[in-house]
Amino acid sequence: MILPGSPHVAYRGDTLFIEDCPLAGLAAEFGTPLFVYSQTAMREAAAGWRSALTGRDHLICYAMKANSSLAVLQTFIEAGCGLDIVSGGELERALAAGADPERIVFSGVGKSRTEMRQALEAGVLCFNVESEAELDVLSAVATRLRRTARISLRVNPDVDAGTHPYISTGLKANKFGVAHQRAVAVYRHATTLPGIEVAGIDCHIGSQITEVGPYLDALDRVLDLVEAVEAEGIRLHHLDLGGGLGITYTDETPPAADALVRALLERIDERGHGHRRILFEPGRALVGNAGVLVSEVLYLKPGDAKSFCIVDAAMNDLMRPAMYEAWMGIVPCRRRDAAPSIYDVVGPICESGDWLGRDRALAVEAGDLLAVLSAGAYCMSMASNYNTRGRAAEVMVRGDSAWLIREREKPSELFRGERLLPKV
Ligand SMILES: *Cc1c(COP(=O)(O)O)cnc(C)c1O
C-alpha cells in the first residue's frame, strides 16, 4: 500500500516507519500524542525549490508560521533558506534558531509599531507592506530610529475567482495586499517618504494551490505592475512570488516545486524580467508531508448510527479538521490482520467539532497507535492549550536517529504566569 504524502513515511511489512525509525518505537520512548518529522523530507523539499533556481539570484524564504519549531527553522536555515515571518514573536524565534536577518522578509497586514521597531533593529531584508497606512507608520518608525526600511508592496493581483475559486487571499474582497489599481500611486508615495527604500514587489495568492495556472495569472498581473512602476522611474530589484503551493493529503496532484518554478521563470524570461532577484515564500510545501502525528487509541465506542475511535490527540493538537474540515490520512502504526470497521476518529475534548477524521475504515483495538499523515504544516504551530492540555512533544528523525526537539508541555507550565486574587 502506497500512502499519500511523503515517501519517507511507509510500511515495512506491517510496521509503519518514518525514515528508518518505527513510529511505535518512538511513541514508546517519547509518549503520545507525538509529532514526528523526517528531516530528510524537509531537506529534499527545500532542494526541490532550489534546483530550478540554480544560477539565479534567489532566496527561498520558508514561511515559518507553517511550523515554527526551532529545529525545523534550523533545518531550513542550514539548507540555505531565508524566512518569511508574520510577527515579532516569529522574529525572536527566527533569531533564536540562528537566522540571518538579511534573509528575513516580514509579511502581515497588521504589523504593530513595536514589531516594526524590532525588525528594523534586527535589520530584516524587507518589509512586505500591505497598506498605505502601514507605509506611513513604517516611515515614521524608521525615521525615529534613523534607519531605512526596505519595502515591497504586497499587491493583490485580483486573480479571477470564477476560474480559480479556491484561491483565498488574492481577491479584491480579501483583506490582504494593496489593490492592483492603487499600486503605482502607492509606490510613487513610497518614494517621497523618509526612511523608506523601495526594494521589490510581492504577491501571495492563497494556500494549498494545486495548479500552475493561478500562479501564472498572478505573475502576469505583477509583471504588468512592475512595468508600470518602472515607467515612473522607480526601480524594483526583486520579485517575491509568495507561497501557497499545495501538497498531497489524499488524491490532490499539485505540481512539483521545481516544475512550478520552471514555469514561472520561463514566463519571467519571456517577458524580459530575467535579471531580477526572485523570492518565494513556501510554507506548507516545505514541511506538510514531512510530519505525522502519532496518537494512542484510548477507547472504541461502537454505536448504531456511528462508531467512535477515541484517541489521545485532539483538536488542540490538530486544528485543521475542526477549522477547515480538512481531510487527513489516518493509518495504524502496526497493521492488524482483521476486518476493518468504520469509525469517526475523535479526541477527548468536550466539543462535537473535536474530530480528526470521519468515516474511516480501521482495524484497531484500544492501545493501538494511529498516525495522522501530512501533519507537518499548520498543526503544531496552530496547537492550543484548550482543556488545559499541554502541547504534544516533537521528534525529528534522520535515518535511524531521532531527537526530541520539543518537550511535552506540563500542565503546571500552562498556568505559570497566572495569579490568584488577593484574599479578602
Ligand atoms: C501563509 C503565508 C505563506 C505560506 O503559505 P503556504 O500555503 O504555507 O505556502 C507565504 N506568504 C505569506 C504572506 C503568508 O501569509
CSV table of C-alpha atoms and ligand atoms in Angstrom, one decimal:
chain,number,residue,atom,x,y,z
A,1,MET,CA,0.0,0.0,0.0
A,2,ILE,CA,1.4,3.4,-1.0
A,3,LEU,CA,0.5,6.1,1.4
A,4,PRO,CA,-0.4,9.6,0.3
A,5,GLY,CA,2.2,12.2,1.1
A,6,SER,CA,5.9,11.5,1.8
A,7,PRO,CA,7.8,8.5,0.6
A,8,HIS,CA,9.7,8.8,3.9
A,9,VAL,CA,6.6,7.6,5.8
A,10,ALA,CA,5.9,4.0,4.7
A,11,TYR,CA,5.2,0.4,5.8
A,12,ARG,CA,7.9,-2.2,6.1
A,13,GLY,CA,5.8,-5.4,6.5
A,14,ASP,CA,3.0,-4.3,8.8
A,15,THR,CA,5.1,-1.7,10.7
A,16,LEU,CA,4.9,2.0,9.8
A,17,PHE,CA,8.3,3.7,9.6
A,18,ILE,CA,9.4,7.3,9.3
A,19,GLU,CA,12.7,7.1,7.5
A,20,ASP,CA,14.4,4.2,9.4
A,21,CYS,CA,12.5,4.6,12.7
A,22,PRO,CA,9.4,2.6,13.5
A,23,LEU,CA,6.8,5.0,14.8
A,24,ALA,CA,5.6,2.6,17.5
A,25,GLY,CA,9.2,2.7,18.9
A,26,LEU,CA,9.2,6.5,19.1
A,27,ALA,CA,5.8,6.5,20.7
A,28,ALA,CA,7.1,4.1,23.4
A,29,GLU,CA,10.1,6.3,24.0
A,30,PHE,CA,8.6,9.7,23.9
A,31,GLY,CA,4.8,9.1,24.6
A,32,THR,CA,1.7,10.3,22.7
A,33,PRO,CA,0.4,12.4,21.2
A,34,LEU,CA,3.7,12.9,19.4
A,35,PHE,CA,4.6,14.9,16.3
A,36,VAL,CA,7.4,13.2,14.3
A,37,TYR,CA,9.2,14.8,11.4
A,38,SER,CA,11.5,13.5,8.7
A,39,GLN,CA,14.4,15.9,8.3
A,40,THR,CA,15.3,14.2,5.0
A,41,ALA,CA,11.8,15.0,3.7
A,42,MET,CA,12.3,18.7,4.6
A,43,ARG,CA,15.8,18.8,3.0
A,44,GLU,CA,14.5,17.2,-0.1
A,45,ALA,CA,11.6,19.7,-0.3
A,46,ALA,CA,14.0,22.6,0.1
A,47,ALA,CA,16.3,21.1,-2.6
A,48,GLY,CA,13.3,20.8,-5.0
A,49,TRP,CA,12.7,24.6,-4.8
A,50,ARG,CA,16.3,25.4,-5.1
A,51,SER,CA,17.2,23.1,-8.0
A,52,ALA,CA,15.1,25.1,-10.5
A,53,LEU,CA,16.7,28.3,-9.3
A,54,THR,CA,20.4,27.4,-9.5
A,55,GLY,CA,22.3,30.1,-11.4
A,56,ARG,CA,19.7,32.8,-10.5
A,57,ASP,CA,19.9,35.4,-7.8
A,58,HIS,CA,17.2,34.0,-5.5
A,59,LEU,CA,16.0,33.4,-1.9
A,60,ILE,CA,13.6,30.8,-0.6
A,61,CYS,CA,12.0,32.3,2.5
A,62,TYR,CA,10.4,29.5,4.5
A,63,ALA,CA,7.0,30.8,5.7
A,64,MET,CA,7.6,29.8,9.3
A,65,LYS,CA,4.1,30.1,10.5
A,66,ALA,CA,3.6,26.6,8.9
A,67,ASN,CA,5.8,25.1,11.6
A,68,SER,CA,8.0,27.4,13.7
A,69,SER,CA,9.7,24.9,16.0
A,70,LEU,CA,13.3,25.9,16.4
A,71,ALA,CA,14.8,22.6,15.0
A,72,VAL,CA,12.6,22.9,11.9
A,73,LEU,CA,13.8,26.5,11.4
A,74,GLN,CA,17.4,25.3,11.9
A,75,THR,CA,16.9,22.6,9.3
A,76,PHE,CA,15.8,25.2,6.6
A,77,ILE,CA,18.4,27.7,7.6
A,78,GLU,CA,21.1,25.0,7.2
A,79,ALA,CA,19.5,24.2,3.8
A,80,GLY,CA,20.2,27.8,2.7
A,81,CYS,CA,16.7,29.1,3.1
A,82,GLY,CA,15.7,32.5,4.4
A,83,LEU,CA,12.5,33.0,6.4
A,84,ASP,CA,9.1,34.7,6.0
A,85,ILE,CA,7.8,36.0,9.3
A,86,VAL,CA,4.5,37.4,10.3
A,87,SER,CA,5.1,38.7,13.8
A,88,GLY,CA,7.6,39.9,16.3
A,89,GLY,CA,7.3,36.6,18.1
A,90,GLU,CA,8.4,34.8,14.9
A,91,LEU,CA,11.3,37.2,14.5
A,92,GLU,CA,12.5,36.3,18.0
A,93,ARG,CA,12.2,32.6,17.2
A,94,ALA,CA,14.0,33.0,13.9
A,95,LEU,CA,16.9,34.8,15.6
A,96,ALA,CA,17.0,32.1,18.3
A,97,ALA,CA,17.3,29.5,15.6
A,98,GLY,CA,20.3,31.3,14.1
A,99,ALA,CA,18.6,33.0,11.2
A,100,ASP,CA,20.5,35.8,9.3
A,101,PRO,CA,18.2,38.9,9.5
A,102,GLU,CA,19.4,39.8,6.0
A,103,ARG,CA,17.5,36.7,4.8
A,104,ILE,CA,14.2,37.5,6.6
A,105,VAL,CA,11.1,39.1,5.0
A,106,PHE,CA,8.4,40.4,7.2
A,107,SER,CA,4.8,39.9,6.0
A,108,GLY,CA,1.4,40.5,7.5
A,109,VAL,CA,-1.5,43.0,7.4
A,110,GLY,CA,-1.2,44.2,11.0
A,111,LYS,CA,2.4,44.9,12.0
A,112,SER,CA,2.5,47.0,15.2
A,113,ARG,CA,4.9,49.8,15.8
A,114,THR,CA,6.8,47.7,18.3
A,115,GLU,CA,7.2,44.9,15.7
A,116,MET,CA,8.4,47.3,13.1
A,117,ARG,CA,11.0,48.7,15.6
A,118,GLN,CA,12.1,45.2,16.5
A,119,ALA,CA,12.5,44.2,12.8
A,120,LEU,CA,14.3,47.5,11.9
A,121,GLU,CA,16.7,47.0,14.8
A,122,ALA,CA,17.4,43.4,13.7
A,123,GLY,CA,17.9,44.6,10.1
A,124,VAL,CA,15.5,42.4,8.2
A,125,LEU,CA,15.8,42.2,4.4
A,126,CYS,CA,12.4,43.6,3.5
A,127,PHE,CA,9.0,44.6,4.9
A,128,ASN,CA,6.2,43.3,2.7
A,129,VAL,CA,3.8,46.3,3.2
A,130,GLU,CA,0.1,45.6,2.8
A,131,SER,CA,-1.5,49.1,3.0
A,132,GLU,CA,-0.8,52.8,2.6
A,133,ALA,CA,-1.5,53.4,6.2
A,134,GLU,CA,1.2,50.9,7.2
A,135,LEU,CA,3.7,52.5,4.9
A,136,ASP,CA,3.3,55.9,6.6
A,137,VAL,CA,3.6,54.4,10.0
A,138,LEU,CA,6.7,52.4,9.0
A,139,SER,CA,8.3,55.6,7.6
A,140,ALA,CA,7.7,57.4,10.9
A,141,VAL,CA,9.1,54.5,13.0
A,142,ALA,CA,12.2,54.1,10.7
A,143,THR,CA,12.8,57.8,10.7
A,144,ARG,CA,12.7,58.0,14.5
A,145,LEU,CA,15.2,55.1,14.7
A,146,ARG,CA,17.4,56.7,12.0
A,147,ARG,CA,17.1,53.5,10.0
A,148,THR,CA,15.9,52.7,6.5
A,149,ALA,CA,13.1,50.2,5.9
A,150,ARG,CA,13.4,48.3,2.6
A,151,ILE,CA,9.9,47.6,1.3
A,152,SER,CA,8.0,45.6,-1.2
A,153,LEU,CA,4.3,46.3,-1.7
A,154,ARG,CA,2.2,43.2,-1.4
A,155,VAL,CA,-0.1,43.7,-4.3
A,156,ASN,CA,-3.4,42.0,-4.6
A,157,PRO,CA,-3.5,40.7,-8.2
A,158,ASP,CA,-7.3,40.1,-8.0
A,159,VAL,CA,-6.9,36.7,-9.8
A,160,ASP,CA,-10.3,35.7,-11.3
A,161,ALA,CA,-12.3,33.9,-8.7
A,162,GLY,CA,-14.5,32.4,-11.4
A,163,THR,CA,-11.7,30.3,-12.8
A,164,HIS,CA,-9.8,29.7,-9.6
A,165,PRO,CA,-12.4,29.7,-6.8
A,166,TYR,CA,-10.0,28.0,-4.3
A,167,ILE,CA,-7.7,31.0,-4.1
A,168,SER,CA,-8.4,32.7,-0.9
A,169,THR,CA,-6.1,35.7,-0.5
A,170,GLY,CA,-5.6,37.2,-4.0
A,171,LEU,CA,-9.1,38.6,-4.5
A,172,LYS,CA,-10.4,42.1,-4.1
A,173,ALA,CA,-12.7,41.0,-1.3
A,174,ASN,CA,-9.7,39.8,0.8
A,175,LYS,CA,-8.1,41.9,3.5
A,176,PHE,CA,-4.6,41.2,2.0
A,177,GLY,CA,-2.4,43.4,-0.1
A,178,VAL,CA,-2.7,46.7,-1.9
A,179,ALA,CA,-5.3,46.8,-4.7
A,180,HIS,CA,-3.8,46.4,-8.2
A,181,GLN,CA,-5.0,49.7,-9.5
A,182,ARG,CA,-3.7,51.6,-6.4
A,183,ALA,CA,-0.2,50.1,-6.5
A,184,VAL,CA,1.5,52.6,-8.8
A,185,ALA,CA,0.3,55.5,-6.8
A,186,VAL,CA,1.4,53.9,-3.5
A,187,TYR,CA,4.8,53.2,-4.9
A,188,ARG,CA,5.0,56.8,-6.0
A,189,HIS,CA,4.0,57.9,-2.5
A,190,ALA,CA,6.6,55.5,-1.0
A,191,THR,CA,9.4,57.2,-2.9
A,192,THR,CA,8.5,60.5,-1.1
A,193,LEU,CA,8.7,59.1,2.4
A,194,PRO,CA,11.7,59.4,4.6
A,195,GLY,CA,13.2,56.2,6.0
A,196,ILE,CA,11.7,54.1,3.2
A,197,GLU,CA,13.6,52.4,0.3
A,198,VAL,CA,11.6,50.6,-2.4
A,199,ALA,CA,13.2,47.2,-2.9
A,200,GLY,CA,10.7,45.0,-4.7
A,201,ILE,CA,7.2,43.8,-5.3
A,202,ASP,CA,5.4,40.9,-3.6
A,203,CYS,CA,2.2,38.8,-4.0
A,204,HIS,CA,0.8,35.8,-2.2
A,205,ILE,CA,-2.4,34.5,-3.6
A,206,GLY,CA,-3.5,31.7,-1.3
A,207,SER,CA,-2.8,28.3,0.1
A,208,GLN,CA,-3.0,24.7,-0.9
A,209,ILE,CA,-3.0,25.7,-4.6
A,210,THR,CA,-2.7,22.6,-6.8
A,211,GLU,CA,-2.3,24.1,-10.3
A,212,VAL,CA,0.2,26.3,-12.1
A,213,GLY,CA,-2.5,28.4,-13.8
A,214,PRO,CA,-3.3,30.8,-11.0
A,215,TYR,CA,0.4,31.5,-10.3
A,216,LEU,CA,0.9,32.4,-14.0
A,217,ASP,CA,-2.1,34.7,-14.0
A,218,ALA,CA,-0.9,36.4,-10.8
A,219,LEU,CA,2.6,36.7,-12.2
A,220,ASP,CA,1.4,38.3,-15.4
A,221,ARG,CA,-0.5,40.9,-13.3
A,222,VAL,CA,2.5,41.5,-11.2
A,223,LEU,CA,4.8,42.0,-14.2
A,224,ASP,CA,2.3,44.4,-15.7
A,225,LEU,CA,2.6,46.4,-12.5
A,226,VAL,CA,6.4,46.2,-12.4
A,227,GLU,CA,6.5,47.7,-15.9
A,228,ALA,CA,4.1,50.5,-14.9
A,229,VAL,CA,6.1,51.3,-11.8
A,230,GLU,CA,9.4,51.3,-13.5
A,231,ALA,CA,8.0,53.5,-16.2
A,232,GLU,CA,7.7,56.1,-13.4
A,233,GLY,CA,11.4,55.7,-12.8
A,234,ILE,CA,11.1,53.6,-9.6
A,235,ARG,CA,13.4,50.6,-9.6
A,236,LEU,CA,12.1,47.2,-8.3
A,237,HIS,CA,15.0,44.9,-7.6
A,238,HIS,CA,13.2,41.7,-6.6
A,239,LEU,CA,10.1,39.8,-7.4
A,240,ASP,CA,8.6,37.9,-4.4
A,241,LEU,CA,6.0,35.4,-5.7
A,242,GLY,CA,4.8,34.2,-2.3
A,243,GLY,CA,4.0,30.7,-1.2
A,244,GLY,CA,0.8,28.7,-1.4
A,245,LEU,CA,1.9,25.6,-3.2
A,246,GLY,CA,-0.3,22.6,-2.2
A,247,ILE,CA,0.6,19.1,-1.0
A,248,THR,CA,-1.0,15.7,-1.3
A,249,TYR,CA,-3.2,15.0,1.6
A,250,THR,CA,-5.3,12.4,-0.2
A,251,ASP,CA,-5.5,12.5,-4.0
A,252,GLU,CA,-4.5,16.1,-4.9
A,253,THR,CA,-1.9,16.3,-7.6
A,254,PRO,CA,-0.1,19.6,-7.2
A,255,PRO,CA,2.8,20.4,-9.5
A,256,ALA,CA,6.3,19.6,-8.1
A,257,ALA,CA,8.0,22.7,-6.8
A,258,ASP,CA,10.7,22.6,-9.5
A,259,ALA,CA,8.0,22.3,-12.2
A,260,LEU,CA,6.2,25.3,-10.8
A,261,VAL,CA,9.3,27.4,-10.5
A,262,ARG,CA,10.4,26.5,-14.0
A,263,ALA,CA,7.1,27.5,-15.5
A,264,LEU,CA,7.2,30.9,-13.7
A,265,LEU,CA,10.9,31.5,-14.6
A,266,GLU,CA,10.0,30.8,-18.3
A,267,ARG,CA,7.3,33.4,-18.2
A,268,ILE,CA,9.6,35.9,-16.4
A,269,ASP,CA,12.3,35.4,-19.0
A,270,GLU,CA,9.8,35.6,-21.9
A,271,ARG,CA,8.7,39.0,-20.6
A,272,GLY,CA,12.2,40.3,-20.2
A,273,HIS,CA,12.4,40.3,-16.4
A,274,GLY,CA,15.0,37.5,-16.0
A,275,HIS,CA,17.6,39.8,-14.4
A,276,ARG,CA,15.6,40.3,-11.3
A,277,ARG,CA,16.2,38.6,-7.9
A,278,ILE,CA,13.5,36.0,-7.3
A,279,LEU,CA,12.0,35.3,-3.8
A,280,PHE,CA,9.5,32.6,-2.8
A,281,GLU,CA,7.7,32.1,0.5
A,282,PRO,CA,6.6,28.4,0.6
A,283,GLY,CA,5.4,27.1,3.9
A,284,ARG,CA,3.2,24.0,3.6
A,285,ALA,CA,5.0,22.6,0.6
A,286,LEU,CA,8.3,22.5,2.6
A,287,VAL,CA,7.0,20.8,5.8
A,288,GLY,CA,3.5,19.5,5.3
A,289,ASN,CA,4.3,16.0,4.1
A,290,ALA,CA,7.4,15.7,6.4
A,291,GLY,CA,5.4,15.1,9.6
A,292,VAL,CA,3.0,12.8,11.3
A,293,LEU,CA,1.0,12.9,14.5
A,294,VAL,CA,1.1,9.7,16.5
A,295,SER,CA,-1.8,9.0,18.8
A,296,GLU,CA,-2.9,6.1,21.0
A,297,VAL,CA,-6.4,4.6,20.8
A,298,LEU,CA,-8.0,5.0,24.2
A,299,TYR,CA,-11.4,3.5,23.7
A,300,LEU,CA,-13.6,2.0,21.0
A,301,LYS,CA,-17.2,3.0,21.3
A,302,PRO,CA,-19.4,1.2,18.9
A,303,GLY,CA,-22.9,2.6,18.2
A,304,ASP,CA,-25.9,2.2,16.0
A,305,ALA,CA,-25.5,5.4,14.0
A,306,LYS,CA,-21.8,5.9,14.4
A,307,SER,CA,-18.9,4.1,16.0
A,308,PHE,CA,-16.2,6.1,17.6
A,309,CYS,CA,-12.5,5.6,17.9
A,310,ILE,CA,-11.4,7.8,20.8
A,311,VAL,CA,-7.7,8.7,20.7
A,312,ASP,CA,-5.4,10.8,23.0
A,313,ALA,CA,-4.8,13.5,20.3
A,314,ALA,CA,-7.4,16.2,19.9
A,315,MET,CA,-8.4,19.4,18.1
A,316,ASN,CA,-6.0,21.3,20.3
A,317,ASP,CA,-3.1,19.3,18.7
A,318,LEU,CA,-4.6,19.2,15.2
A,319,MET,CA,-6.9,22.1,14.4
A,320,ARG,CA,-7.1,21.6,10.6
A,321,PRO,CA,-10.0,19.1,10.6
A,322,ALA,CA,-12.1,21.2,13.1
A,323,MET,CA,-11.2,24.5,11.5
A,324,TYR,CA,-11.3,23.7,7.7
A,325,GLU,CA,-13.0,20.3,7.7
A,326,ALA,CA,-9.6,19.2,6.3
A,327,TRP,CA,-9.2,15.6,5.3
A,328,MET,CA,-6.0,14.0,6.7
A,329,GLY,CA,-5.0,10.4,6.2
A,330,ILE,CA,-5.1,8.2,9.4
A,331,VAL,CA,-3.4,4.8,9.4
A,332,PRO,CA,-2.3,2.3,12.0
A,333,CYS,CA,1.3,2.2,13.2
A,334,ARG,CA,1.0,-1.6,13.2
A,335,ARG,CA,-1.4,-3.2,10.7
A,336,ARG,CA,-3.7,-5.9,12.1
A,337,ASP,CA,-4.8,-8.8,10.1
A,338,ALA,CA,-8.5,-8.2,10.8
A,339,ALA,CA,-11.6,-6.9,9.1
A,340,PRO,CA,-11.9,-3.1,9.4
A,341,SER,CA,-14.8,-1.2,10.9
A,342,ILE,CA,-15.9,2.3,10.1
A,343,TYR,CA,-15.1,4.9,12.8
A,344,ASP,CA,-15.1,8.5,13.4
A,345,VAL,CA,-11.7,9.2,15.0
A,346,VAL,CA,-12.3,11.7,17.8
A,347,GLY,CA,-10.3,13.3,20.6
A,348,PRO,CA,-11.2,13.7,24.3
A,349,ILE,CA,-12.2,17.4,24.1
A,350,CYS,CA,-15.7,18.5,25.1
A,351,GLU,CA,-16.7,19.7,21.6
A,352,SER,CA,-18.5,17.9,18.8
A,353,GLY,CA,-16.0,19.6,16.5
A,354,ASP,CA,-13.2,17.6,18.1
A,355,TRP,CA,-12.6,15.0,15.4
A,356,LEU,CA,-9.5,14.1,13.4
A,357,GLY,CA,-11.2,12.0,10.7
A,358,ARG,CA,-14.7,10.9,9.9
A,359,ASP,CA,-15.9,7.5,8.5
A,360,ARG,CA,-12.5,5.9,8.4
A,361,ALA,CA,-12.1,2.1,7.8
A,362,LEU,CA,-9.8,0.9,10.5
A,363,ALA,CA,-8.9,-2.4,12.1
A,364,VAL,CA,-7.9,-1.2,15.6
A,365,GLU,CA,-8.1,-2.1,19.3
A,366,ALA,CA,-7.7,0.0,22.3
A,367,GLY,CA,-3.9,0.6,23.0
A,368,ASP,CA,-3.1,0.6,19.2
A,369,LEU,CA,-1.3,3.6,17.8
A,370,LEU,CA,-2.6,5.6,14.8
A,371,ALA,CA,-0.6,8.1,12.7
A,372,VAL,CA,-2.2,11.2,11.1
A,373,LEU,CA,-0.3,11.8,7.9
A,374,SER,CA,0.9,15.0,6.4
A,375,ALA,CA,0.8,16.7,9.8
A,376,GLY,CA,4.0,18.8,9.4
A,377,ALA,CA,2.3,22.1,8.4
A,378,TYR,CA,-0.3,24.2,10.3
A,379,CYS,CA,-0.6,21.5,13.1
A,380,MET,CA,1.9,22.1,15.9
A,381,SER,CA,2.1,25.8,15.0
A,382,MET,CA,-1.7,26.1,15.5
A,383,ALA,CA,-1.9,23.9,18.6
A,384,SER,CA,-3.6,25.4,21.7
A,385,ASN,CA,-4.0,24.5,25.3
A,386,TYR,CA,-7.8,24.2,25.3
A,387,ASN,CA,-9.0,21.9,28.1
A,388,THR,CA,-5.6,22.7,29.8
A,389,ARG,CA,-4.0,20.1,27.6
A,390,GLY,CA,-0.2,20.5,27.3
A,391,ARG,CA,1.0,20.7,23.7
A,392,ALA,CA,2.5,17.5,22.3
A,393,ALA,CA,6.2,16.6,22.2
A,394,GLU,CA,8.0,16.8,18.9
A,395,VAL,CA,10.7,14.5,17.5
A,396,MET,CA,13.0,15.0,14.5
A,397,VAL,CA,14.2,11.9,12.7
A,398,ARG,CA,17.1,11.5,10.3
A,399,GLY,CA,17.8,7.9,9.1
A,400,ASP,CA,17.7,5.7,12.2
A,401,SER,CA,18.4,8.7,14.6
A,402,ALA,CA,15.7,10.5,16.5
A,403,TRP,CA,16.0,13.7,18.6
A,404,LEU,CA,13.5,15.2,21.0
A,405,ILE,CA,13.1,18.8,19.7
A,406,ARG,CA,10.3,19.9,22.0
A,407,GLU,CA,9.4,18.5,25.4
A,408,ARG,CA,5.8,17.7,26.1
A,409,GLU,CA,4.2,20.7,27.9
A,410,LYS,CA,3.3,20.0,31.6
A,411,PRO,CA,0.0,21.4,33.0
A,412,SER,CA,1.9,23.4,35.6
A,413,GLU,CA,3.6,25.3,32.8
A,414,LEU,CA,0.3,26.3,31.4
A,415,PHE,CA,-0.8,28.4,34.4
A,416,ARG,CA,2.7,29.5,35.5
A,417,GLY,CA,2.0,33.2,34.6
A,418,GLU,CA,-1.4,33.3,36.2
A,419,ARG,CA,-2.2,34.9,39.6
A,420,LEU,CA,-4.9,34.3,42.2
A,421,LEU,CA,-6.7,37.3,43.5
A,422,PRO,CA,-5.7,38.7,47.0
A,423,LYS,CA,-7.7,37.0,49.8
A,424,VAL,CA,-10.3,39.4,51.4
B,1,LIG,C1,1.0,31.8,5.0
B,1,LIG,C2,1.8,32.6,4.0
B,1,LIG,C3,2.7,32.0,3.2
B,1,LIG,C4,2.9,30.5,3.1
B,1,LIG,O1,1.7,29.8,2.7
B,1,LIG,P1,1.8,28.3,2.3
B,1,LIG,O2,0.4,28.0,1.8
B,1,LIG,O3,2.0,27.6,3.6
B,1,LIG,O4,2.9,28.0,1.4
B,1,LIG,C5,3.5,32.8,2.4
B,1,LIG,N1,3.4,34.1,2.4
B,1,LIG,C6,2.5,34.7,3.2
B,1,LIG,C7,2.4,36.2,3.1
B,1,LIG,C8,1.7,34.0,4.0
B,1,LIG,O5,0.8,34.7,4.8
